[in-house]
Amino acid sequence: MHTKEAEAALRTALGDAHVAIEDVRRVFVTHLHPDHIGMAGTLERAGAEVVMHGPELENASRMWSRDHRMLDETYAWFERHGMPKDVDEGMRTAWLEIGRAVDEVERVTSAGDGEVLDLGGRHARLKWTPGHTDYHAVLVDEPERVLFSGDHVLPRITSNVGLYPYSRDNPLGDFLDALRAVRTLPVTRVLPAHGDPFDDLPGRVDQILAHHEDRLRATIDALGDAERDAYAVCRTLFPVLRSAHEERFALAETLAHLRYLERRGKVREIDGVPVRWSASE
Ligand SMILES: [Zn+2]
Ligand SMILES: [Zn+2]
């Protein structure tokens, strides 16, 4: 995100590599989240070309537009899923706060799935990896056997996968398929967006797949024989939540698991206020 500290850290790290910010010619943004797109405008104004996966770029314009329509829709929808009103209000304020740490970007070059980008002489292929966001993309440098994994595969934490009113139909289904799709890439080094580089891509992918199997089972267990709203299920799955952001991520992630199970016939969605869920017989 564009904070004073983050900008200073960027300049220092580039300086350590003997690169001035004006020397950066091209920047690839993996997805629209504020911690990834937040300083793209700063780099652009210093002379870089900013490149993004086309459909992710369209969603970014909607997400960060100043009319807040997406925000209103999101919170009306969270409320339908049982979110208490005071938590909802807290999250809204926090989200508006974050929006202020995202640069406006004038021009972004749109790139397609499979396109090869020249990044300082490296040839990196853009690969669409939906789930964490609908059109998240990673870069695969096949000659060097390196994967720039963005937030798709992280070494220590699992990526947040959430269902929102504007999401693709089944984000968790997308995410698990996209994990299986990167598992077999000819890669010996992964450079993630959070945490340290690591080498064993298939091993890490298998851990994440197993984690979601566990969480899907826990989601069914949390329903038991009852009809519960998603917020109640969420508080069973995530008993400790420390901020409005964590509540938002936790509820969206619970909904992604419920939707995945619903599309596989394992749970039922019962319309009403709030919407309730039950395990299938
Ligand atoms: Zn992200
Ligand atoms: Zn991130």
PDB file of C-alpha atoms and ligand atoms in Angstrom:
ATOM      1  CA  MET A   1       0.000   0.000   0.000  1.00  0.00           C
ATOM      2  CA  HIS A   2       1.163   3.528  -0.543  1.00  0.00           C
ATOM      3  CA  THR A   3       2.217   4.659   2.899  1.00  0.00           C
ATOM      4  CA  LYS A   4       5.246   6.797   3.757  1.00  0.00           C
ATOM      5  CA  GLU A   5       6.982   3.745   5.247  1.00  0.00           C
ATOM      6  CA  ALA A   6       6.266   1.575   2.203  1.00  0.00           C
ATOM      7  CA  GLU A   7       7.555   4.165  -0.235  1.00  0.00           C
ATOM      8  CA  ALA A   8      10.737   4.633   1.827  1.00  0.00           C
ATOM      9  CA  ALA A   9      11.212   0.841   1.927  1.00  0.00           C
ATOM     10  CA  LEU A  10      10.793   0.587  -1.845  1.00  0.00           C
ATOM     11  CA  ARG A  11      13.334   3.343  -2.493  1.00  0.00           C
ATOM     12  CA  THR A  12      15.813   1.854  -0.003  1.00  0.00           C
ATOM     13  CA  ALA A  13      15.528  -1.658  -1.439  1.00  0.00           C
ATOM     14  CA  LEU A  14      15.971  -0.392  -5.002  1.00  0.00           C
ATOM     15  CA  GLY A  15      18.923   1.720  -3.809  1.00  0.00           C
ATOM     16  CA  ASP A  16      20.526  -1.363  -2.234  1.00  0.00           C
ATOM     17  CA  ALA A  17      20.350  -2.975  -5.681  1.00  0.00           C
ATOM     18  CA  HIS A  18      21.858   0.218  -7.212  1.00  0.00           C
ATOM     19  CA  VAL A  19      18.658   0.973  -9.067  1.00  0.00           C
ATOM     20  CA  ALA A  20      16.929   4.358  -8.989  1.00  0.00           C
ATOM     21  CA  ILE A  21      13.133   4.386  -9.082  1.00  0.00           C
ATOM     22  CA  GLU A  22      13.401   6.191 -12.449  1.00  0.00           C
ATOM     23  CA  ASP A  23      15.333   3.205 -13.860  1.00  0.00           C
ATOM     24  CA  VAL A  24      12.362   0.863 -13.461  1.00  0.00           C
ATOM     25  CA  ARG A  25      11.007   0.376 -17.004  1.00  0.00           C
ATOM     26  CA  ARG A  26       8.172  -2.117 -16.550  1.00  0.00           C
ATOM     27  CA  VAL A  27       6.114  -3.310 -13.618  1.00  0.00           C
ATOM     28  CA  PHE A  28       3.744  -6.271 -13.536  1.00  0.00           C
ATOM     29  CA  VAL A  29       0.890  -6.155 -11.015  1.00  0.00           C
ATOM     30  CA  THR A  30      -0.424  -9.649 -10.208  1.00  0.00           C
ATOM     31  CA  HIS A  31      -3.799  -8.533  -8.845  1.00  0.00           C
ATOM     32  CA  LEU A  32      -5.913  -5.645  -7.651  1.00  0.00           C
ATOM     33  CA  HIS A  33      -5.363  -5.841  -3.882  1.00  0.00           C
ATOM     34  CA  PRO A  34      -4.141  -2.644  -2.225  1.00  0.00           C
ATOM     35  CA  ASP A  35      -0.885  -4.231  -1.028  1.00  0.00           C
ATOM     36  CA  HIS A  36      -0.035  -5.038  -4.681  1.00  0.00           C
ATOM     37  CA  ILE A  37      -1.430  -2.162  -6.732  1.00  0.00           C
ATOM     38  CA  GLY A  38      -1.012   0.560  -4.091  1.00  0.00           C
ATOM     39  CA  MET A  39       2.193   2.148  -5.426  1.00  0.00           C
ATOM     40  CA  ALA A  40       1.774   1.360  -9.136  1.00  0.00           C
ATOM     41  CA  GLY A  41       0.970   5.030  -9.830  1.00  0.00           C
ATOM     42  CA  THR A  42       4.186   6.141  -8.111  1.00  0.00           C
ATOM     43  CA  LEU A  43       6.245   3.830 -10.338  1.00  0.00           C
ATOM     44  CA  GLU A  44       4.297   4.951 -13.392  1.00  0.00           C
ATOM     45  CA  ARG A  45       4.968   8.615 -12.650  1.00  0.00           C
ATOM     46  CA  ALA A  46       8.671   7.765 -12.261  1.00  0.00           C
ATOM     47  CA  GLY A  47       8.599   6.413 -15.841  1.00  0.00           C
ATOM     48  CA  ALA A  48       7.628   2.735 -15.664  1.00  0.00           C
ATOM     49  CA  GLU A  49       5.057   0.987 -17.840  1.00  0.00           C
ATOM     50  CA  VAL A  50       2.524  -0.775 -15.602  1.00  0.00           C
ATOM     51  CA  VAL A  51       1.184  -4.080 -16.975  1.00  0.00           C
ATOM     52  CA  MET A  52      -1.768  -6.138 -15.693  1.00  0.00           C
ATOM     53  CA  HIS A  53      -3.893  -9.091 -16.782  1.00  0.00           C
ATOM     54  CA  GLY A  54      -6.706  -7.428 -18.785  1.00  0.00           C
ATOM     55  CA  PRO A  55      -9.822  -8.562 -16.891  1.00  0.00           C
ATOM     56  CA  GLU A  56      -8.120  -7.968 -13.519  1.00  0.00           C
ATOM     57  CA  LEU A  57      -7.433  -4.427 -14.659  1.00  0.00           C
ATOM     58  CA  GLU A  58     -11.149  -3.914 -15.413  1.00  0.00           C
ATOM     59  CA  ASN A  59     -12.067  -5.169 -11.945  1.00  0.00           C
ATOM     60  CA  ALA A  60      -9.412  -2.925 -10.387  1.00  0.00           C
ATOM     61  CA  SER A  61     -11.004   0.160 -11.978  1.00  0.00           C
ATOM     62  CA  ARG A  62     -14.356  -0.812 -10.502  1.00  0.00           C
ATOM     63  CA  MET A  63     -12.915  -1.716  -7.081  1.00  0.00           C
ATOM     64  CA  TRP A  64     -10.979   1.531  -6.648  1.00  0.00           C
ATOM     65  CA  SER A  65     -13.480   3.867  -8.311  1.00  0.00           C
ATOM     66  CA  ARG A  66     -14.544   6.703  -6.089  1.00  0.00           C
ATOM     67  CA  ASP A  67     -18.279   5.950  -6.341  1.00  0.00           C
ATOM     68  CA  HIS A  68     -18.038   3.078  -3.758  1.00  0.00           C
ATOM     69  CA  ARG A  69     -20.795   1.097  -5.457  1.00  0.00           C
ATOM     70  CA  MET A  70     -18.935  -2.176  -5.047  1.00  0.00           C
ATOM     71  CA  LEU A  71     -18.430  -1.425  -1.366  1.00  0.00           C
ATOM     72  CA  ASP A  72     -22.153  -0.763  -0.798  1.00  0.00           C
ATOM     73  CA  GLU A  73     -23.101  -3.976  -2.602  1.00  0.00           C
ATOM     74  CA  THR A  74     -20.569  -5.975  -0.619  1.00  0.00           C
ATOM     75  CA  TYR A  75     -21.784  -4.842   2.759  1.00  0.00           C
ATOM     76  CA  ALA A  76     -25.481  -5.254   1.928  1.00  0.00           C
ATOM     77  CA  TRP A  77     -24.601  -8.798   0.949  1.00  0.00           C
ATOM     78  CA  PHE A  78     -22.508  -9.475   4.075  1.00  0.00           C
ATOM     79  CA  GLU A  79     -25.465  -8.308   6.128  1.00  0.00           C
ATOM     80  CA  ARG A  80     -27.743 -10.799   4.336  1.00  0.00           C
ATOM     81  CA  HIS A  81     -25.290 -13.478   5.450  1.00  0.00           C
ATOM     82  CA  GLY A  82     -25.662 -12.586   9.118  1.00  0.00           C
ATOM     83  CA  MET A  83     -22.896 -10.051   9.703  1.00  0.00           C
ATOM     84  CA  PRO A  84     -23.814  -7.867  12.719  1.00  0.00           C
ATOM     85  CA  LYS A  85     -24.444  -4.266  11.736  1.00  0.00           C
ATOM     86  CA  ASP A  86     -21.738  -2.708  13.940  1.00  0.00           C
ATOM     87  CA  VAL A  87     -19.062  -4.998  12.493  1.00  0.00           C
ATOM     88  CA  ASP A  88     -20.303  -4.105   9.014  1.00  0.00           C
ATOM     89  CA  GLU A  89     -19.923  -0.376   9.746  1.00  0.00           C
ATOM     90  CA  GLY A  90     -16.410  -0.864  11.159  1.00  0.00           C
ATOM     91  CA  MET A  91     -15.362  -2.705   8.031  1.00  0.00           C
ATOM     92  CA  ARG A  92     -16.724  -0.028   5.755  1.00  0.00           C
ATOM     93  CA  THR A  93     -14.694   2.650   7.513  1.00  0.00           C
ATOM     94  CA  ALA A  94     -11.562   0.483   7.424  1.00  0.00           C
ATOM     95  CA  TRP A  95     -11.986  -0.188   3.702  1.00  0.00           C
ATOM     96  CA  LEU A  96     -12.386   3.514   2.856  1.00  0.00           C
ATOM     97  CA  GLU A  97      -9.219   4.141   4.879  1.00  0.00           C
ATOM     98  CA  ILE A  98      -7.331   1.581   2.759  1.00  0.00           C
ATOM     99  CA  GLY A  99      -8.610   3.157  -0.465  1.00  0.00           C
ATOM    100  CA  ARG A 100      -6.684   6.282   0.465  1.00  0.00           C
ATOM    101  CA  ALA A 101      -3.415   4.282   0.343  1.00  0.00           C
ATOM    102  CA  VAL A 102      -3.962   3.211  -3.296  1.00  0.00           C
ATOM    103  CA  ASP A 103      -2.433   5.358  -6.060  1.00  0.00           C
ATOM    104  CA  GLU A 104      -4.443   6.471  -9.037  1.00  0.00           C
ATOM    105  CA  VAL A 105      -2.819   5.001 -12.137  1.00  0.00           C
ATOM    106  CA  GLU A 106      -3.166   6.866 -15.449  1.00  0.00           C
ATOM    107  CA  ARG A 107      -2.273   4.214 -17.990  1.00  0.00           C
ATOM    108  CA  VAL A 108      -2.053   0.471 -17.530  1.00  0.00           C
ATOM    109  CA  THR A 109      -1.114  -1.910 -20.343  1.00  0.00           C
ATOM    110  CA  SER A 110      -3.440  -4.872 -20.570  1.00  0.00           C
ATOM    111  CA  ALA A 111      -1.914  -8.330 -21.184  1.00  0.00           C
ATOM    112  CA  GLY A 112      -3.615 -11.631 -21.972  1.00  0.00           C
ATOM    113  CA  ASP A 113      -3.397 -15.132 -20.488  1.00  0.00           C
ATOM    114  CA  GLY A 114      -0.394 -16.907 -22.067  1.00  0.00           C
ATOM    115  CA  GLU A 115       1.248 -13.716 -23.282  1.00  0.00           C
ATOM    116  CA  VAL A 116       5.037 -13.526 -22.930  1.00  0.00           C
ATOM    117  CA  LEU A 117       6.299 -10.294 -21.368  1.00  0.00           C
ATOM    118  CA  ASP A 118       9.814  -8.959 -21.707  1.00  0.00           C
ATOM    119  CA  LEU A 119      10.862  -7.923 -18.209  1.00  0.00           C
ATOM    120  CA  GLY A 120      14.385  -6.566 -18.343  1.00  0.00           C
ATOM    121  CA  GLY A 121      15.386  -9.270 -20.830  1.00  0.00           C
ATOM    122  CA  ARG A 122      13.638 -12.090 -18.953  1.00  0.00           C
ATOM    123  CA  HIS A 123      10.828 -13.784 -20.823  1.00  0.00           C
ATOM    124  CA  ALA A 124       7.955 -14.308 -18.438  1.00  0.00           C
ATOM    125  CA  ARG A 125       4.695 -15.930 -19.460  1.00  0.00           C
ATOM    126  CA  LEU A 126       1.518 -14.613 -17.881  1.00  0.00           C
ATOM    127  CA  LYS A 127      -0.635 -17.384 -16.422  1.00  0.00           C
ATOM    128  CA  TRP A 128      -4.174 -16.784 -15.182  1.00  0.00           C
ATOM    129  CA  THR A 129      -4.587 -18.271 -11.683  1.00  0.00           C
ATOM    130  CA  PRO A 130      -8.099 -17.400 -10.427  1.00  0.00           C
ATOM    131  CA  GLY A 131      -9.263 -17.840  -6.820  1.00  0.00           C
ATOM    132  CA  HIS A 132      -7.512 -15.298  -4.619  1.00  0.00           C
ATOM    133  CA  THR A 133      -9.007 -12.745  -6.988  1.00  0.00           C
ATOM    134  CA  ASP A 134     -11.028 -13.570 -10.103  1.00  0.00           C
ATOM    135  CA  TYR A 135      -8.270 -12.735 -12.579  1.00  0.00           C
ATOM    136  CA  HIS A 136      -5.100 -12.987 -10.471  1.00  0.00           C
ATOM    137  CA  ALA A 137      -2.107 -13.841 -12.685  1.00  0.00           C
ATOM    138  CA  VAL A 138       1.379 -15.191 -12.048  1.00  0.00           C
ATOM    139  CA  LEU A 139       4.502 -14.995 -14.214  1.00  0.00           C
ATOM    140  CA  VAL A 140       6.395 -18.093 -15.280  1.00  0.00           C
ATOM    141  CA  ASP A 141      10.001 -17.600 -16.373  1.00  0.00           C
ATOM    142  CA  GLU A 142      10.489 -20.989 -18.030  1.00  0.00           C
ATOM    143  CA  PRO A 143      14.124 -20.532 -19.184  1.00  0.00           C
ATOM    144  CA  GLU A 144      15.154 -19.681 -15.603  1.00  0.00           C
ATOM    145  CA  ARG A 145      12.604 -22.073 -14.018  1.00  0.00           C
ATOM    146  CA  VAL A 146      11.267 -19.333 -11.770  1.00  0.00           C
ATOM    147  CA  LEU A 147       7.648 -18.685 -10.757  1.00  0.00           C
ATOM    148  CA  PHE A 148       6.601 -15.205  -9.603  1.00  0.00           C
ATOM    149  CA  SER A 149       3.614 -16.484  -7.667  1.00  0.00           C
ATOM    150  CA  GLY A 150       1.981 -13.282  -6.400  1.00  0.00           C
ATOM    151  CA  ASP A 151      -0.548 -14.304  -3.732  1.00  0.00           C
ATOM    152  CA  HIS A 152      -1.478 -17.571  -5.482  1.00  0.00           C
ATOM    153  CA  VAL A 153       1.075 -19.770  -3.661  1.00  0.00           C
ATOM    154  CA  LEU A 154       2.537 -18.460  -0.410  1.00  0.00           C
ATOM    155  CA  PRO A 155       5.077 -20.267   1.778  1.00  0.00           C
ATOM    156  CA  ARG A 156       3.735 -19.717   5.310  1.00  0.00           C
ATOM    157  CA  ILE A 157       0.139 -18.588   5.108  1.00  0.00           C
ATOM    158  CA  THR A 158      -2.707 -19.681   2.841  1.00  0.00           C
ATOM    159  CA  SER A 159      -4.147 -17.100   0.467  1.00  0.00           C
ATOM    160  CA  ASN A 160      -7.526 -15.678   1.342  1.00  0.00           C
ATOM    161  CA  VAL A 161     -10.150 -17.031  -1.055  1.00  0.00           C
ATOM    162  CA  GLY A 162     -13.454 -15.226  -0.656  1.00  0.00           C
ATOM    163  CA  LEU A 163     -16.917 -15.178  -2.202  1.00  0.00           C
ATOM    164  CA  TYR A 164     -18.329 -11.708  -2.928  1.00  0.00           C
ATOM    165  CA  PRO A 165     -21.498 -10.620  -4.748  1.00  0.00           C
ATOM    166  CA  TYR A 166     -19.430  -9.791  -7.855  1.00  0.00           C
ATOM    167  CA  SER A 167     -17.130 -12.875  -7.742  1.00  0.00           C
ATOM    168  CA  ARG A 168     -16.969 -15.648 -10.274  1.00  0.00           C
ATOM    169  CA  ASP A 169     -19.351 -18.487  -9.398  1.00  0.00           C
ATOM    170  CA  ASN A 170     -17.035 -20.698  -7.330  1.00  0.00           C
ATOM    171  CA  PRO A 171     -13.783 -19.001  -6.263  1.00  0.00           C
ATOM    172  CA  LEU A 172     -12.563 -21.917  -4.139  1.00  0.00           C
ATOM    173  CA  GLY A 173     -13.166 -24.334  -7.033  1.00  0.00           C
ATOM    174  CA  ASP A 174     -11.201 -21.943  -9.277  1.00  0.00           C
ATOM    175  CA  PHE A 175      -8.405 -21.689  -6.721  1.00  0.00           C
ATOM    176  CA  LEU A 176      -7.973 -25.445  -6.198  1.00  0.00           C
ATOM    177  CA  ASP A 177      -7.964 -26.027  -9.989  1.00  0.00           C
ATOM    178  CA  ALA A 178      -5.398 -23.251 -10.463  1.00  0.00           C
ATOM    179  CA  LEU A 179      -3.192 -24.766  -7.734  1.00  0.00           C
ATOM    180  CA  ARG A 180      -3.257 -28.138  -9.519  1.00  0.00           C
ATOM    181  CA  ALA A 181      -2.405 -26.301 -12.742  1.00  0.00           C
ATOM    182  CA  VAL A 182       0.753 -24.644 -11.363  1.00  0.00           C
ATOM    183  CA  ARG A 183       1.837 -27.780  -9.475  1.00  0.00           C
ATOM    184  CA  THR A 184       3.340 -29.361 -12.604  1.00  0.00           C
ATOM    185  CA  LEU A 185       5.105 -26.258 -13.961  1.00  0.00           C
ATOM    186  CA  PRO A 186       8.815 -26.751 -14.693  1.00  0.00           C
ATOM    187  CA  VAL A 187       9.832 -24.523 -11.779  1.00  0.00           C
ATOM    188  CA  THR A 188      12.647 -24.863  -9.226  1.00  0.00           C
ATOM    189  CA  ARG A 189      12.300 -21.497  -7.507  1.00  0.00           C
ATOM    190  CA  VAL A 190       9.195 -19.655  -6.325  1.00  0.00           C
ATOM    191  CA  LEU A 191       9.238 -15.929  -5.555  1.00  0.00           C
ATOM    192  CA  PRO A 192       6.040 -15.208  -3.589  1.00  0.00           C
ATOM    193  CA  ALA A 193       4.581 -11.789  -2.828  1.00  0.00           C
ATOM    194  CA  HIS A 194       4.616 -12.450   0.933  1.00  0.00           C
ATOM    195  CA  GLY A 195       7.389 -14.369   2.721  1.00  0.00           C
ATOM    196  CA  ASP A 196      10.681 -15.806   1.567  1.00  0.00           C
ATOM    197  CA  PRO A 197      11.511 -17.544  -1.725  1.00  0.00           C
ATOM    198  CA  PHE A 198      11.141 -21.337  -1.675  1.00  0.00           C
ATOM    199  CA  ASP A 199      11.917 -24.275  -3.968  1.00  0.00           C
ATOM    200  CA  ASP A 200       9.444 -27.112  -3.453  1.00  0.00           C
ATOM    201  CA  LEU A 201       6.402 -25.940  -5.392  1.00  0.00           C
ATOM    202  CA  PRO A 202       4.578 -29.330  -5.594  1.00  0.00           C
ATOM    203  CA  GLY A 203       5.165 -29.919  -1.865  1.00  0.00           C
ATOM    204  CA  ARG A 204       3.694 -26.544  -0.920  1.00  0.00           C
ATOM    205  CA  VAL A 205       0.736 -26.955  -3.292  1.00  0.00           C
ATOM    206  CA  ASP A 206      -0.055 -30.347  -1.709  1.00  0.00           C
ATOM    207  CA  GLN A 207      -0.050 -28.789   1.779  1.00  0.00           C
ATOM    208  CA  ILE A 208      -2.487 -26.081   0.670  1.00  0.00           C
ATOM    209  CA  LEU A 209      -4.795 -28.598  -1.056  1.00  0.00           C
ATOM    210  CA  ALA A 210      -4.830 -30.710   2.134  1.00  0.00           C
ATOM    211  CA  HIS A 211      -5.546 -27.609   4.226  1.00  0.00           C
ATOM    212  CA  HIS A 212      -8.686 -26.823   2.209  1.00  0.00           C
ATOM    213  CA  GLU A 213      -9.849 -30.456   2.423  1.00  0.00           C
ATOM    214  CA  ASP A 214      -9.645 -30.061   6.224  1.00  0.00           C
ATOM    215  CA  ARG A 215     -11.469 -26.734   6.158  1.00  0.00           C
ATOM    216  CA  LEU A 216     -14.241 -28.122   3.933  1.00  0.00           C
ATOM    217  CA  ARG A 217     -14.749 -30.949   6.430  1.00  0.00           C
ATOM    218  CA  ALA A 218     -14.740 -28.444   9.317  1.00  0.00           C
ATOM    219  CA  THR A 219     -17.351 -26.351   7.485  1.00  0.00           C
ATOM    220  CA  ILE A 220     -19.728 -29.331   7.234  1.00  0.00           C
ATOM    221  CA  ASP A 221     -19.048 -30.163  10.921  1.00  0.00           C
ATOM    222  CA  ALA A 222     -19.815 -26.567  11.910  1.00  0.00           C
ATOM    223  CA  LEU A 223     -23.277 -26.918  10.353  1.00  0.00           C
ATOM    224  CA  GLY A 224     -24.049 -30.146  12.229  1.00  0.00           C
ATOM    225  CA  ASP A 225     -27.815 -30.837  12.096  1.00  0.00           C
ATOM    226  CA  ALA A 226     -28.716 -27.165  12.298  1.00  0.00           C
ATOM    227  CA  GLU A 227     -29.580 -24.425   9.825  1.00  0.00           C
ATOM    228  CA  ARG A 228     -27.011 -21.702  10.422  1.00  0.00           C
ATOM    229  CA  ASP A 229     -26.139 -18.442   8.721  1.00  0.00           C
ATOM    230  CA  ALA A 230     -22.660 -17.999   7.250  1.00  0.00           C
ATOM    231  CA  TYR A 231     -21.572 -15.582   9.985  1.00  0.00           C
ATOM    232  CA  ALA A 232     -22.359 -18.160  12.691  1.00  0.00           C
ATOM    233  CA  VAL A 233     -20.408 -20.823  10.755  1.00  0.00           C
ATOM    234  CA  CYS A 234     -17.586 -18.328  10.337  1.00  0.00           C
ATOM    235  CA  ARG A 235     -17.358 -17.731  14.099  1.00  0.00           C
ATOM    236  CA  THR A 236     -17.036 -21.486  14.673  1.00  0.00           C
ATOM    237  CA  LEU A 237     -14.310 -21.789  12.022  1.00  0.00           C
ATOM    238  CA  PHE A 238     -12.522 -18.596  13.094  1.00  0.00           C
ATOM    239  CA  PRO A 239     -13.103 -18.116  16.855  1.00  0.00           C
ATOM    240  CA  VAL A 240     -10.424 -15.406  17.146  1.00  0.00           C
ATOM    241  CA  LEU A 241     -10.657 -12.403  14.822  1.00  0.00           C
ATOM    242  CA  ARG A 242      -8.639  -9.336  15.692  1.00  0.00           C
ATOM    243  CA  SER A 243      -9.829  -6.626  13.299  1.00  0.00           C
ATOM    244  CA  ALA A 244     -12.551  -5.558  10.905  1.00  0.00           C
ATOM    245  CA  HIS A 245     -10.359  -6.785   8.010  1.00  0.00           C
ATOM    246  CA  GLU A 246     -10.029 -10.210   9.543  1.00  0.00           C
ATOM    247  CA  GLU A 247     -13.807 -10.414  10.008  1.00  0.00           C
ATOM    248  CA  ARG A 248     -14.375  -9.511   6.366  1.00  0.00           C
ATOM    249  CA  PHE A 249     -11.804 -12.025   5.091  1.00  0.00           C
ATOM    250  CA  ALA A 250     -13.113 -14.737   7.421  1.00  0.00           C
ATOM    251  CA  LEU A 251     -16.753 -14.330   6.365  1.00  0.00           C
ATOM    252  CA  ALA A 252     -15.888 -14.175   2.649  1.00  0.00           C
ATOM    253  CA  GLU A 253     -13.694 -17.269   3.027  1.00  0.00           C
ATOM    254  CA  THR A 254     -16.432 -19.165   4.897  1.00  0.00           C
ATOM    255  CA  LEU A 255     -18.857 -18.260   2.092  1.00  0.00           C
ATOM    256  CA  ALA A 256     -16.368 -19.511  -0.531  1.00  0.00           C
ATOM    257  CA  HIS A 257     -16.225 -22.879   1.255  1.00  0.00           C
ATOM    258  CA  LEU A 258     -20.037 -23.024   1.586  1.00  0.00           C
ATOM    259  CA  ARG A 259     -20.485 -22.201  -2.119  1.00  0.00           C
ATOM    260  CA  TYR A 260     -17.962 -24.883  -3.099  1.00  0.00           C
ATOM    261  CA  LEU A 261     -19.818 -27.476  -1.000  1.00  0.00           C
ATOM    262  CA  GLU A 262     -23.189 -26.298  -2.336  1.00  0.00           C
ATOM    263  CA  ARG A 263     -22.042 -26.706  -5.958  1.00  0.00           C
ATOM    264  CA  ARG A 264     -21.029 -30.275  -5.070  1.00  0.00           C
ATOM    265  CA  GLY A 265     -24.366 -31.070  -3.426  1.00  0.00           C
ATOM    266  CA  LYS A 266     -22.907 -31.334   0.096  1.00  0.00           C
ATOM    267  CA  VAL A 267     -24.795 -28.399   1.630  1.00  0.00           C
ATOM    268  CA  ARG A 268     -28.028 -26.543   0.908  1.00  0.00           C
ATOM    269  CA  GLU A 269     -28.535 -22.784   0.788  1.00  0.00           C
ATOM    270  CA  ILE A 270     -31.866 -21.666   2.278  1.00  0.00           C
ATOM    271  CA  ASP A 271     -33.077 -18.284   1.110  1.00  0.00           C
ATOM    272  CA  GLY A 272     -34.267 -15.825   3.743  1.00  0.00           C
ATOM    273  CA  VAL A 273     -33.013 -13.071   6.027  1.00  0.00           C
ATOM    274  CA  PRO A 274     -30.416 -14.041   6.927  1.00  0.00           C
ATOM    275  CA  VAL A 275     -29.558 -16.682   4.337  1.00  0.00           C
ATOM    276  CA  ARG A 276     -29.052 -20.024   6.129  1.00  0.00           C
ATOM    277  CA  TRP A 277     -27.161 -23.181   5.259  1.00  0.00           C
ATOM    278  CA  SER A 278     -27.608 -26.828   6.189  1.00  0.00           C
ATOM    279  CA  ALA A 279     -25.720 -30.045   5.456  1.00  0.00           C
ATOM    280  CA  SER A 280     -27.397 -32.241   2.804  1.00  0.00           C
ATOM    281  CA  GLU A 281     -28.815 -35.564   4.027  1.00  0.00           C
TER     282      GLU A 281
HETATM  283 ZN    ZN B   1      -3.915 -10.367  -2.464  1.00  0.00          ZN
HETATM  284 ZN    ZN B   2      -0.984  -9.703  -0.869  1.00  0.00          ZN
END
